[in-house]
CSV table of C-alpha atoms in Angstrom, one decimal:
chain,number,residue,atom,x,y,z
A,1,UNK,CA,93.7,101.3,32.0
A,2,UNK,CA,94.1,104.6,33.8
A,3,UNK,CA,94.1,104.5,37.6
A,4,UNK,CA,91.0,105.5,39.6
A,5,UNK,CA,92.0,107.5,42.7
A,6,UNK,CA,90.5,106.7,46.1
A,7,UNK,CA,91.3,110.2,47.4
A,8,UNK,CA,90.8,111.9,50.7
A,9,UNK,CA,92.2,114.3,53.2
A,10,UNK,CA,94.1,112.1,55.8
A,11,UNK,CA,92.0,110.5,58.5
A,12,UNK,CA,88.8,110.6,56.5
A,13,UNK,CA,88.0,106.9,56.1
A,14,UNK,CA,90.0,105.9,53.0
A,15,UNK,CA,91.2,102.7,54.6
A,16,UNK,CA,87.7,101.9,55.8
A,17,UNK,CA,86.4,102.3,52.2
A,18,UNK,CA,89.2,100.1,50.9
A,19,UNK,CA,88.2,97.4,53.5
A,20,UNK,CA,84.5,97.6,52.5
A,21,UNK,CA,85.4,97.4,48.8
A,22,UNK,CA,87.6,94.3,49.5
A,23,UNK,CA,85.1,92.5,51.7
A,24,UNK,CA,81.8,93.4,49.9
A,25,UNK,CA,83.0,93.4,46.3
A,26,UNK,CA,86.4,91.6,46.3
A,27,UNK,CA,88.0,94.8,44.9
A,28,UNK,CA,91.7,95.1,45.7
A,29,UNK,CA,93.4,98.4,45.8
A,30,UNK,CA,96.9,99.9,45.9
A,31,UNK,CA,98.3,102.9,47.6
A,32,UNK,CA,100.2,105.9,46.3
A,33,UNK,CA,102.5,105.3,49.3
A,34,UNK,CA,105.0,102.5,49.3
A,35,UNK,CA,104.8,100.1,52.2
A,36,UNK,CA,101.6,101.8,53.4
A,37,UNK,CA,101.0,99.2,56.1
A,38,UNK,CA,104.7,98.7,56.8
A,39,UNK,CA,104.5,95.1,55.6
A,40,UNK,CA,101.8,94.1,58.1
A,41,UNK,CA,100.3,91.2,56.0
A,42,UNK,CA,97.3,90.8,58.3
A,43,UNK,CA,96.2,94.4,57.8
A,44,UNK,CA,97.1,94.2,54.1
A,45,UNK,CA,94.8,91.2,53.7
A,46,UNK,CA,92.0,92.8,55.6
A,47,UNK,CA,92.2,96.0,53.4
A,48,UNK,CA,92.8,94.1,50.2
A,49,UNK,CA,96.0,96.0,49.7
A,50,UNK,CA,98.2,95.4,46.6
A,51,UNK,CA,101.8,96.5,47.3
A,52,UNK,CA,104.2,98.1,44.9
A,53,UNK,CA,107.0,96.0,43.3
A,54,UNK,CA,110.6,96.8,44.1
A,55,UNK,CA,110.6,99.1,41.1
A,56,UNK,CA,107.5,101.0,42.3
A,57,UNK,CA,105.1,99.4,39.9
A,58,UNK,CA,101.7,98.1,40.9
A,59,UNK,CA,100.5,94.9,39.3
A,60,UNK,CA,96.7,94.7,39.4
A,61,UNK,CA,95.1,91.3,38.8
A,62,UNK,CA,93.6,90.8,35.3
A,63,UNK,CA,90.4,92.8,34.7
A,64,UNK,CA,90.7,94.5,38.1
A,65,UNK,CA,89.8,98.1,38.6
A,66,UNK,CA,93.1,100.0,39.2
A,67,UNK,CA,92.0,101.6,42.5
A,68,UNK,CA,94.8,103.7,44.1
A,69,UNK,CA,94.6,105.4,47.5
A,70,UNK,CA,96.0,108.9,47.9
A,71,UNK,CA,96.0,111.8,50.4
A,72,UNK,CA,97.9,114.1,48.0
A,73,UNK,CA,96.4,117.1,46.4
A,74,UNK,CA,94.9,116.4,42.9
A,75,UNK,CA,97.5,116.4,40.1
A,76,UNK,CA,95.6,114.9,37.2
A,77,UNK,CA,92.3,114.3,35.5
A,78,UNK,CA,92.0,110.6,36.3
A,79,UNK,CA,88.7,109.4,37.6
A,80,UNK,CA,88.3,109.6,41.4
A,81,UNK,CA,86.2,108.6,44.3
A,82,UNK,CA,86.6,111.4,46.9
A,83,UNK,CA,85.9,110.5,50.5
A,84,UNK,CA,84.8,113.5,52.6
A,85,UNK,CA,84.7,113.6,56.4
A,86,UNK,CA,83.8,116.7,58.4
A,87,UNK,CA,87.1,118.8,58.4
A,88,UNK,CA,86.9,119.4,62.1
A,89,UNK,CA,87.0,115.7,62.8
A,90,UNK,CA,89.7,115.0,60.2
A,91,UNK,CA,92.0,117.7,61.5
A,92,UNK,CA,91.5,116.5,65.1
A,93,UNK,CA,92.1,112.9,64.2
A,94,UNK,CA,95.2,113.9,62.2
A,95,UNK,CA,96.6,115.9,65.1
A,96,UNK,CA,96.1,112.8,67.4
A,97,UNK,CA,97.6,110.5,64.7
A,98,UNK,CA,100.7,112.7,64.7
A,99,UNK,CA,100.8,112.3,68.5
A,100,UNK,CA,100.2,116.1,68.9
A,101,UNK,CA,103.7,116.8,67.8
A,102,UNK,CA,102.5,119.9,65.9
A,103,UNK,CA,99.8,122.2,67.2
A,104,UNK,CA,96.2,121.7,66.3
A,105,UNK,CA,96.3,125.3,64.9
A,106,UNK,CA,99.0,124.3,62.5
A,107,UNK,CA,97.0,121.2,61.4
A,108,UNK,CA,93.9,123.4,60.8
A,109,UNK,CA,96.0,126.1,59.0
A,110,UNK,CA,97.5,123.4,56.7
A,111,UNK,CA,101.1,124.0,57.9
A,112,UNK,CA,102.0,120.4,56.9
A,113,UNK,CA,102.4,118.3,53.7
A,114,UNK,CA,98.6,117.8,53.1
A,115,UNK,CA,97.5,121.5,53.3
A,116,UNK,CA,94.2,122.7,54.6
A,117,UNK,CA,91.1,120.5,54.6
A,118,UNK,CA,89.3,122.9,52.3
A,119,UNK,CA,92.2,123.4,49.9
A,120,UNK,CA,92.4,119.6,49.6
A,121,UNK,CA,88.7,119.2,48.9
A,122,UNK,CA,88.8,122.0,46.4
A,123,UNK,CA,91.8,120.6,44.6
A,124,UNK,CA,89.8,117.4,43.9
A,125,UNK,CA,86.7,119.4,43.0
A,126,UNK,CA,84.4,116.4,43.8
A,127,UNK,CA,81.1,118.1,42.9
A,128,UNK,CA,82.2,119.2,39.4
A,129,UNK,CA,84.7,116.5,38.5
A,130,UNK,CA,84.1,114.9,35.1
A,131,UNK,CA,85.9,112.0,33.3
């Protein structure tokens, strides 16, 4: 079965959604990023995180939805749930998350690996996305 993306611009609530899916629906999810929680088993259990194998393969339980978190720009046509948070709050939170090591202006202008908030939303095209 093809993966289903849980996509969002960073600091938009992806981990919160994963936690809700885990606790309310017993749906586990993986992450595009290896060692997303740096091996913190307590957090992994709360979120329902499935870690990659040493070969980078994710093994989902039988009959599980293959939910995979990402903050990357869209690169395929797989199904997706796109989480949107007000871009002003996402940018400010990302700036704080990075300990203000880059200017807030550079965060807003997308001068980092995730690009601008609007380019990210547009790459996933959440209002027109089909199968």
